[in-house]
mmCIF file of C-alpha atoms in Angstrom:
data_model
loop_
_atom_site.group_PDB
_atom_site.id
_atom_site.type_symbol
_atom_site.label_atom_id
_atom_site.label_comp_id
_atom_site.label_asym_id
_atom_site.label_seq_id
_atom_site.Cartn_x
_atom_site.Cartn_y
_atom_site.Cartn_z
ATOM 1 C CA MET X 1 104.926 -19.196 127.376
ATOM 2 C CA GLN X 2 104.618 -15.882 129.148
ATOM 3 C CA VAL X 3 104.558 -15.254 132.871
ATOM 4 C CA LYS X 4 103.812 -12.032 134.783
ATOM 5 C CA ILE X 5 105.073 -11.763 138.327
ATOM 6 C CA SER X 6 104.608 -9.042 140.961
ATOM 7 C CA ASN X 7 107.128 -8.189 143.682
ATOM 8 C CA PHE X 8 104.122 -8.031 146.082
ATOM 9 C CA GLY X 9 104.290 -11.510 147.594
ATOM 10 C CA ALA X 10 106.545 -12.711 144.746
ATOM 11 C CA THR X 11 103.179 -13.449 143.105
ATOM 12 C CA ILE X 12 102.479 -15.061 139.747
ATOM 13 C CA THR X 13 99.607 -12.970 138.418
ATOM 14 C CA SER X 14 99.392 -14.493 134.893
ATOM 15 C CA LEU X 15 100.923 -17.515 133.111
ATOM 16 C CA SER X 16 99.968 -18.233 129.485
ATOM 17 C CA VAL X 17 100.766 -21.510 127.777
ATOM 18 C CA PRO X 18 99.573 -23.019 124.460
ATOM 19 C CA ASP X 19 97.110 -25.832 123.921
ATOM 20 C CA ASN X 20 97.513 -28.521 121.266
ATOM 21 C CA ASN X 21 96.496 -25.955 118.548
ATOM 22 C CA GLY X 22 98.996 -23.407 119.784
ATOM 23 C CA LYS X 23 96.309 -21.226 121.292
ATOM 24 C CA LEU X 24 97.568 -19.385 124.411
ATOM 25 C CA ALA X 25 95.458 -19.232 127.608
ATOM 26 C CA ASP X 26 96.133 -17.746 131.016
ATOM 27 C CA VAL X 27 95.980 -20.753 133.335
ATOM 28 C CA VAL X 28 96.363 -19.102 136.799
ATOM 29 C CA LEU X 29 93.706 -17.427 138.915
ATOM 30 C CA GLY X 30 94.368 -13.790 139.786
ATOM 31 C CA PHE X 31 93.594 -10.092 139.320
ATOM 32 C CA ASP X 32 94.246 -7.489 136.619
ATOM 33 C CA SER X 33 95.840 -4.992 139.047
ATOM 34 C CA VAL X 34 97.879 -5.204 142.253
ATOM 35 C CA ASP X 35 95.201 -3.568 144.409
ATOM 36 C CA PRO X 36 93.163 -6.679 145.203
ATOM 37 C CA TYR X 37 96.267 -8.482 146.325
ATOM 38 C CA VAL X 38 97.354 -5.625 148.553
ATOM 39 C CA ASN X 39 93.833 -5.199 149.903
ATOM 40 C CA GLY X 40 93.655 -8.884 150.981
ATOM 41 C CA LEU X 41 90.982 -10.028 148.529
ATOM 42 C CA ALA X 42 93.116 -12.921 147.158
ATOM 43 C CA PRO X 43 92.906 -16.270 148.985
ATOM 44 C CA TYR X 44 96.714 -16.601 148.505
ATOM 45 C CA PHE X 45 96.469 -16.453 144.680
ATOM 46 C CA GLY X 46 99.837 -17.043 143.067
ATOM 47 C CA CYS X 47 102.051 -15.967 145.998
ATOM 48 C CA ILE X 48 104.866 -17.429 147.984
ATOM 49 C CA VAL X 49 103.793 -18.142 151.569
ATOM 50 C CA GLY X 50 106.078 -18.246 154.645
ATOM 51 C CA ARG X 51 107.911 -18.122 156.966
ATOM 52 C CA VAL X 52 106.118 -21.482 157.449
ATOM 53 C CA ALA X 53 103.568 -22.615 154.919
ATOM 54 C CA ASN X 54 100.340 -24.411 155.954
ATOM 55 C CA ARG X 55 99.114 -24.851 159.499
ATOM 56 C CA ILE X 56 100.873 -24.780 162.878
ATOM 57 C CA LYS X 57 98.610 -26.209 165.534
ATOM 58 C CA GLU X 58 97.193 -23.588 167.914
ATOM 59 C CA GLY X 59 99.927 -21.205 166.688
ATOM 60 C CA LYS X 60 102.460 -22.576 169.213
ATOM 61 C CA PHE X 61 105.825 -24.324 169.117
ATOM 62 C CA SER X 62 108.943 -24.709 171.262
ATOM 63 C CA LEU X 63 112.516 -24.422 169.995
ATOM 64 C CA ASN X 64 115.756 -24.566 171.925
ATOM 65 C CA GLY X 65 113.849 -24.352 175.163
ATOM 66 C CA VAL X 66 111.886 -21.243 174.215
ATOM 67 C CA ASP X 67 108.106 -21.213 173.702
ATOM 68 C CA TYR X 68 106.792 -19.179 170.763
ATOM 69 C CA THR X 69 103.243 -17.951 170.012
ATOM 70 C CA LEU X 70 102.119 -17.035 166.507
ATOM 71 C CA PRO X 71 99.008 -15.128 165.225
ATOM 72 C CA ILE X 72 95.831 -17.303 165.021
ATOM 73 C CA ASN X 73 94.308 -16.756 161.557
ATOM 74 C CA ASN X 74 92.724 -20.066 160.503
ATOM 75 C CA GLY X 75 90.311 -21.577 163.073
ATOM 76 C CA PRO X 76 92.525 -22.236 166.086
ATOM 77 C CA ASN X 77 95.671 -22.424 164.045
ATOM 78 C CA SER X 78 98.330 -20.195 162.448
ATOM 79 C CA LEU X 79 98.292 -20.458 158.649
ATOM 80 C CA HIS X 80 100.905 -19.497 156.022
ATOM 81 C CA GLY X 81 103.134 -17.419 158.274
ATOM 82 C CA GLY X 82 100.449 -15.451 160.131
ATOM 83 C CA ASN X 83 98.477 -12.279 159.537
ATOM 84 C CA ASN X 84 101.202 -10.643 157.473
ATOM 85 C CA GLY X 85 103.233 -13.473 156.015
ATOM 86 C CA PHE X 86 105.615 -13.279 153.061
ATOM 87 C CA ASP X 87 102.635 -13.207 150.654
ATOM 88 C CA LYS X 88 101.718 -9.725 151.969
ATOM 89 C CA LYS X 89 105.222 -8.214 151.850
ATOM 90 C CA THR X 90 106.761 -6.088 149.108
ATOM 91 C CA TRP X 91 109.914 -7.930 147.949
ATOM 92 C CA GLU X 92 112.975 -6.245 146.491
ATOM 93 C CA VAL X 93 113.818 -7.058 142.877
ATOM 94 C CA ALA X 94 117.432 -8.288 143.227
ATOM 95 C CA GLY X 95 118.017 -9.086 139.566
ATOM 96 C CA HIS X 96 116.186 -9.815 136.277
ATOM 97 C CA LYS X 97 116.481 -10.503 132.573
ATOM 98 C CA LYS X 98 113.310 -10.106 130.550
ATOM 99 C CA ASP X 99 114.237 -11.854 127.308
ATOM 100 C CA GLY X 100 116.921 -13.881 125.525
ATOM 101 C CA ASP X 101 118.149 -17.212 126.873
ATOM 102 C CA LYS X 102 116.524 -18.248 130.225
ATOM 103 C CA PRO X 103 114.893 -14.994 131.307
ATOM 104 C CA PHE X 104 114.594 -14.729 135.081
ATOM 105 C CA ILE X 105 113.635 -12.491 137.999
ATOM 106 C CA THR X 106 114.989 -12.752 141.536
ATOM 107 C CA PHE X 107 113.065 -11.403 144.505
ATOM 108 C CA LYS X 108 114.575 -10.780 147.954
ATOM 109 C CA TYR X 109 112.939 -10.230 151.283
ATOM 110 C CA HIS X 110 114.418 -9.644 154.802
ATOM 111 C CA SER X 111 112.251 -10.995 157.571
ATOM 112 C CA ALA X 112 113.020 -9.428 160.943
ATOM 113 C CA ASP X 113 113.582 -11.234 164.258
ATOM 114 C CA GLY X 114 110.165 -11.605 165.915
ATOM 115 C CA GLU X 115 108.189 -10.983 162.706
ATOM 116 C CA GLU X 116 104.758 -12.701 163.134
ATOM 117 C CA GLY X 117 106.182 -14.259 166.323
ATOM 118 C CA TYR X 118 108.995 -16.252 164.642
ATOM 119 C CA PRO X 119 112.528 -16.284 166.071
ATOM 120 C CA GLY X 120 115.509 -14.785 164.252
ATOM 121 C CA ALA X 121 116.067 -12.611 161.203
ATOM 122 C CA VAL X 122 115.969 -14.408 157.841
ATOM 123 C CA THR X 123 116.993 -13.371 154.325
ATOM 124 C CA VAL X 124 114.786 -15.022 151.645
ATOM 125 C CA THR X 125 115.240 -15.108 147.910
ATOM 126 C CA ALA X 126 112.979 -16.523 145.161
ATOM 127 C CA THR X 127 114.099 -16.837 141.534
ATOM 128 C CA TYR X 128 111.668 -17.606 138.731
ATOM 129 C CA THR X 129 113.382 -18.713 135.477
ATOM 130 C CA LEU X 130 111.902 -19.678 132.117
ATOM 131 C CA THR X 131 114.331 -22.509 131.432
ATOM 132 C CA SER X 132 112.709 -23.410 128.105
ATOM 133 C CA ALA X 133 109.776 -22.409 125.907
ATOM 134 C CA THR X 134 107.523 -24.494 128.047
ATOM 135 C CA THR X 135 109.272 -24.821 131.435
ATOM 136 C CA MET X 136 109.406 -22.574 134.475
ATOM 137 C CA ARG X 137 111.701 -23.197 137.471
ATOM 138 C CA LEU X 138 111.390 -21.629 140.933
ATOM 139 C CA ASP X 139 114.365 -21.669 143.309
ATOM 140 C CA MET X 140 113.634 -20.582 146.861
ATOM 141 C CA GLU X 141 116.401 -20.049 149.423
ATOM 142 C CA ALA X 142 116.471 -18.714 152.982
ATOM 143 C CA VAL X 143 119.267 -18.138 155.503
ATOM 144 C CA PRO X 144 118.554 -17.461 159.201
ATOM 145 C CA GLU X 145 121.016 -14.910 160.412
ATOM 146 C CA ASN X 146 121.225 -15.202 164.166
ATOM 147 C CA LYS X 147 118.792 -17.828 165.537
ATOM 148 C CA ASP X 148 117.532 -21.278 164.551
ATOM 149 C CA THR X 149 114.023 -21.006 163.096
ATOM 150 C CA PRO X 150 111.420 -23.079 161.268
ATOM 151 C CA ILE X 151 111.282 -22.370 157.522
ATOM 152 C CA SER X 152 109.004 -23.980 154.993
ATOM 153 C CA LEU X 153 108.096 -21.937 151.920
ATOM 154 C CA ALA X 154 105.382 -22.828 149.390
ATOM 155 C CA GLN X 155 104.185 -21.466 146.048
ATOM 156 C CA HIS X 156 100.383 -21.030 146.181
ATOM 157 C CA THR X 157 99.257 -20.633 142.571
ATOM 158 C CA TYR X 158 95.731 -21.862 141.687
ATOM 159 C CA TRP X 159 95.917 -23.674 138.313
ATOM 160 C CA ASN X 160 93.114 -24.126 135.818
ATOM 161 C CA LEU X 161 94.619 -25.570 132.598
ATOM 162 C CA SER X 162 91.403 -24.821 130.630
ATOM 163 C CA GLY X 163 91.994 -21.171 131.337
ATOM 164 C CA HIS X 164 91.513 -19.175 134.525
ATOM 165 C CA ASP X 165 87.967 -18.116 133.502
ATOM 166 C CA SER X 166 86.720 -21.556 132.361
ATOM 167 C CA GLY X 167 84.873 -22.788 135.438
ATOM 168 C CA ASN X 168 85.851 -25.546 137.818
ATOM 169 C CA ILE X 169 88.680 -28.081 137.715
ATOM 170 C CA LEU X 170 86.625 -31.183 138.555
ATOM 171 C CA ASP X 171 87.135 -32.648 135.085
ATOM 172 C CA HIS X 172 90.931 -32.154 135.274
ATOM 173 C CA ARG X 173 92.788 -35.383 135.763
ATOM 174 C CA ILE X 174 95.701 -35.759 138.177
ATOM 175 C CA GLN X 175 98.359 -38.175 139.170
ATOM 176 C CA ILE X 176 100.290 -37.712 142.412
ATOM 177 C CA TRP X 177 103.490 -39.581 143.171
ATOM 178 C CA GLY X 178 102.480 -40.079 146.791
ATOM 179 C CA SER X 179 101.213 -43.366 148.229
ATOM 180 C CA HIS X 180 100.508 -41.865 151.691
ATOM 181 C CA ILE X 181 98.885 -38.751 153.075
ATOM 182 C CA THR X 182 99.195 -37.128 156.482
ATOM 183 C CA PRO X 183 95.538 -37.444 157.727
ATOM 184 C CA VAL X 184 94.126 -34.424 159.540
ATOM 185 C CA ASP X 185 91.922 -33.650 162.556
ATOM 186 C CA GLN X 186 88.779 -31.510 162.406
ATOM 187 C CA HIS X 187 90.891 -28.339 162.201
ATOM 188 C CA SER X 188 92.944 -29.610 159.169
ATOM 189 C CA VAL X 189 96.077 -30.250 161.220
ATOM 190 C CA PRO X 190 97.957 -33.566 160.645
ATOM 191 C CA THR X 191 97.477 -36.113 163.402
ATOM 192 C CA GLY X 192 101.060 -37.338 163.019
ATOM 193 C CA GLU X 193 100.043 -40.598 161.290
ATOM 194 C CA LEU X 194 100.805 -41.665 157.748
ATOM 195 C CA LEU X 195 97.808 -43.139 155.926
ATOM 196 C CA PRO X 196 98.125 -45.308 152.829
ATOM 197 C CA VAL X 197 95.921 -43.924 150.037
ATOM 198 C CA LYS X 198 95.294 -47.300 148.351
ATOM 199 C CA GLY X 199 91.600 -47.912 147.980
ATOM 200 C CA THR X 200 90.595 -44.492 149.342
ATOM 201 C CA PRO X 201 89.346 -41.329 147.642
ATOM 202 C CA PHE X 202 92.886 -39.993 148.137
ATOM 203 C CA ASP X 203 94.423 -42.466 145.720
ATOM 204 C CA PHE X 204 95.867 -40.677 142.691
ATOM 205 C CA THR X 205 98.852 -42.985 142.257
ATOM 206 C CA GLU X 206 97.253 -43.583 138.845
ATOM 207 C CA GLU X 207 95.768 -40.694 136.892
ATOM 208 C CA LYS X 208 92.117 -40.033 137.862
ATOM 209 C CA ARG X 209 89.518 -37.295 137.401
ATOM 210 C CA ILE X 210 89.683 -34.926 140.344
ATOM 211 C CA GLY X 211 85.872 -34.854 140.750
ATOM 212 C CA ASP X 212 85.354 -38.634 140.773
ATOM 213 C CA ARG X 213 85.365 -39.057 144.537
ATOM 214 C CA ILE X 214 85.706 -35.518 145.831
ATOM 215 C CA GLY X 215 82.279 -35.810 147.464
ATOM 216 C CA GLU X 216 83.650 -38.401 149.839
ATOM 217 C CA VAL X 217 86.202 -36.055 151.399
ATOM 218 C CA GLY X 218 84.011 -33.301 152.846
ATOM 219 C CA ILE X 219 84.209 -30.008 151.030
ATOM 220 C CA GLY X 220 87.166 -31.101 148.871
ATOM 221 C CA TYR X 221 90.821 -32.009 148.921
ATOM 222 C CA ASP X 222 93.158 -30.055 151.231
ATOM 223 C CA HIS X 223 95.714 -32.642 152.196
ATOM 224 C CA ASN X 224 99.483 -33.182 152.296
ATOM 225 C CA TYR X 225 100.715 -36.059 150.220
ATOM 226 C CA VAL X 226 104.016 -37.797 151.303
ATOM 227 C CA LEU X 227 106.019 -37.808 148.112
ATOM 228 C CA ASP X 228 107.538 -41.199 147.297
ATOM 229 C CA CYS X 229 111.224 -41.777 146.702
ATOM 230 C CA ALA X 230 111.841 -40.878 143.060
ATOM 231 C CA ASP X 231 111.556 -43.528 140.436
ATOM 232 C CA GLN X 232 111.694 -40.626 137.961
ATOM 233 C CA GLU X 233 114.069 -37.689 138.285
ATOM 234 C CA LYS X 234 114.717 -34.491 136.386
ATOM 235 C CA ASP X 235 117.536 -32.095 137.261
ATOM 236 C CA GLY X 236 117.804 -33.860 140.637
ATOM 237 C CA LEU X 237 114.117 -33.338 141.367
ATOM 238 C CA LYS X 238 111.442 -36.002 141.886
ATOM 239 C CA HIS X 239 108.110 -36.144 140.024
ATOM 240 C CA ALA X 240 105.391 -34.813 142.354
ATOM 241 C CA ALA X 241 102.314 -34.554 140.145
ATOM 242 C CA LYS X 242 100.895 -34.500 136.621
ATOM 243 C CA LEU X 243 97.818 -32.354 135.959
ATOM 244 C CA ARG X 244 95.869 -32.823 132.709
ATOM 245 C CA ASP X 245 93.014 -30.918 131.092
ATOM 246 C CA GLY X 246 91.241 -33.055 128.482
ATOM 247 C CA GLU X 247 89.466 -30.124 126.828
ATOM 248 C CA SER X 248 92.596 -28.162 125.911
ATOM 249 C CA SER X 249 94.973 -31.120 126.195
ATOM 250 C CA ARG X 250 97.293 -28.936 128.314
ATOM 251 C CA VAL X 251 99.414 -30.910 130.766
ATOM 252 C CA MET X 252 101.487 -29.659 133.676
ATOM 253 C CA ASP X 253 104.157 -31.880 135.232
ATOM 254 C CA LEU X 254 105.511 -30.727 138.597
ATOM 255 C CA TRP X 255 108.912 -31.726 139.946
ATOM 256 C CA THR X 256 110.352 -30.837 143.350
ATOM 257 C CA ASP X 257 112.899 -31.634 146.074
ATOM 258 C CA ALA X 258 110.363 -31.041 148.894
ATOM 259 C CA PRO X 259 109.090 -34.018 150.990
ATOM 260 C CA GLY X 260 105.425 -33.245 150.529
ATOM 261 C CA VAL X 261 102.814 -31.642 148.305
ATOM 262 C CA GLN X 262 99.520 -30.017 149.460
ATOM 263 C CA PHE X 263 96.738 -30.980 147.028
ATOM 264 C CA TYR X 264 94.085 -28.260 147.452
ATOM 265 C CA THR X 265 91.018 -27.939 145.275
ATOM 266 C CA GLY X 266 90.007 -24.306 146.021
ATOM 267 C CA ASN X 267 87.313 -25.292 148.475
ATOM 268 C CA TYR X 268 87.010 -21.846 150.054
ATOM 269 C CA VAL X 269 87.023 -19.789 146.860
ATOM 270 C CA ASP X 270 83.560 -18.176 146.732
ATOM 271 C CA GLY X 271 82.580 -15.503 144.210
ATOM 272 C CA VAL X 272 85.920 -13.776 143.877
ATOM 273 C CA VAL X 273 85.906 -11.401 140.916
ATOM 274 C CA GLY X 274 89.205 -11.809 139.070
ATOM 275 C CA LYS X 275 90.854 -11.021 135.779
ATOM 276 C CA GLY X 276 88.531 -9.777 133.042
ATOM 277 C CA ASN X 277 85.704 -9.801 135.614
ATOM 278 C CA ALA X 278 85.744 -13.617 135.690
ATOM 279 C CA VAL X 279 83.970 -14.853 138.819
ATOM 280 C CA TYR X 280 85.929 -17.613 140.587
ATOM 281 C CA GLY X 281 83.781 -20.076 142.538
ATOM 282 C CA LYS X 282 84.424 -23.165 144.525
ATOM 283 C CA HIS X 283 86.956 -25.490 142.831
ATOM 284 C CA SER X 284 87.849 -22.872 140.186
ATOM 285 C CA GLY X 285 91.509 -23.814 140.566
ATOM 286 C CA VAL X 286 93.789 -26.459 142.032
ATOM 287 C CA CYS X 287 96.895 -25.768 144.110
ATOM 288 C CA LEU X 288 99.883 -28.082 144.193
ATOM 289 C CA GLU X 289 102.008 -26.647 146.941
ATOM 290 C CA THR X 290 105.231 -28.568 147.475
ATOM 291 C CA GLN X 291 106.308 -28.124 151.061
ATOM 292 C CA GLY X 292 107.522 -29.475 154.386
ATOM 293 C CA PHE X 293 104.797 -31.356 156.187
ATOM 294 C CA PRO X 294 102.197 -29.159 157.943
ATOM 295 C CA ASN X 295 102.737 -28.655 161.683
ATOM 296 C CA ALA X 296 106.111 -30.460 161.317
ATOM 297 C CA ILE X 297 107.560 -28.174 164.023
ATOM 298 C CA ASN X 298 105.321 -29.969 166.535
ATOM 299 C CA GLN X 299 105.575 -33.521 165.075
ATOM 300 C CA LYS X 300 108.975 -35.054 165.755
ATOM 301 C CA SER X 301 108.278 -37.966 163.391
ATOM 302 C CA PHE X 302 107.862 -35.571 160.424
ATOM 303 C CA PRO X 303 110.868 -34.268 158.403
ATOM 304 C CA CYS X 304 112.495 -31.438 160.343
ATOM 305 C CA VAL X 305 111.698 -27.846 159.159
ATOM 306 C CA VAL X 306 114.118 -26.154 161.554
ATOM 307 C CA VAL X 307 117.009 -24.372 159.789
ATOM 308 C CA LYS X 308 120.020 -23.576 161.998
ATOM 309 C CA ALA X 309 121.489 -20.053 162.041
ATOM 310 C CA GLY X 310 123.833 -19.564 159.160
ATOM 311 C CA GLU X 311 122.691 -22.634 157.251
ATOM 312 C CA LYS X 312 120.704 -22.456 154.008
ATOM 313 C CA TYR X 313 117.139 -23.672 153.266
ATOM 314 C CA LYS X 314 116.627 -24.649 149.638
ATOM 315 C CA HIS X 315 113.411 -25.591 147.831
ATOM 316 C CA THR X 316 113.060 -25.979 144.020
ATOM 317 C CA MET X 317 109.990 -26.473 141.876
ATOM 318 C CA LEU X 318 109.933 -27.226 138.132
ATOM 319 C CA PHE X 319 106.731 -26.633 136.146
ATOM 320 C CA GLU X 320 106.791 -28.417 132.770
ATOM 321 C CA PHE X 321 103.949 -27.662 130.360
ATOM 322 C CA SER X 322 102.945 -29.659 127.285
ATOM 323 C CA ALA X 323 99.976 -30.368 125.087
#
């Protein structure tokens, strides 16, 4: 496999893996140059989002007796860290090895106190490692320096295992190791409930075609799944999802230590001109963003996303490809 990553947003711009005949294809949506990313044409293609991924209701939260207000950039909510989140920052390259055993690259970013309305300065690192010929690992860490602050990072790659330029992902099959979702209101913010998926269009506890019941959930899937306690583990990580493309026979298994995964079917992608002049339309890719629960800072029943000053946030993802 081969992966290309930019230090703008710690963004995966290309990832090529073989099919069952050994034929390589680039399976992530993106652009040929950095300019469209910098100019805001990418709907979060391939990047790391933060300081807090997903939506915070009305861009407001309270912490340690102080009220905080964030930029509103998604309906009435604050999404993916605000107007200029980590996806729109130039990260420092803190270390890298291009070839040999377990090539890696480490990106580092310093987020200032008050950046996008969030309290406290935070130092963030993200290390991508090719741990085998068909496996990529991402280790994200963040340390608040002087104040407690919410932190929940996510990797926002859009996957199309047929190839980035092959059309929509409705024929992909997926299994998600989550028997509940966090249902949302009309503005895509979780209500605080946990809804069993059994018997609903959200049930992917057994492998199913993505397009089978997508018409029953509005414009498509954009929901957080509560990951079940691991019955399968790898390197201390639980199985989150398995994505399969029948045409190429490529399979991606995703493992994580995060409590949730956002299953998003590219519902708002509309005529984006990408690599090789491919035109990406609705459902051209699928995102599997392991994460803390959306709006957890305002939902006391959700797993806490507050990291205390001096303590370390950790989040690992393992992407395992086969055919």
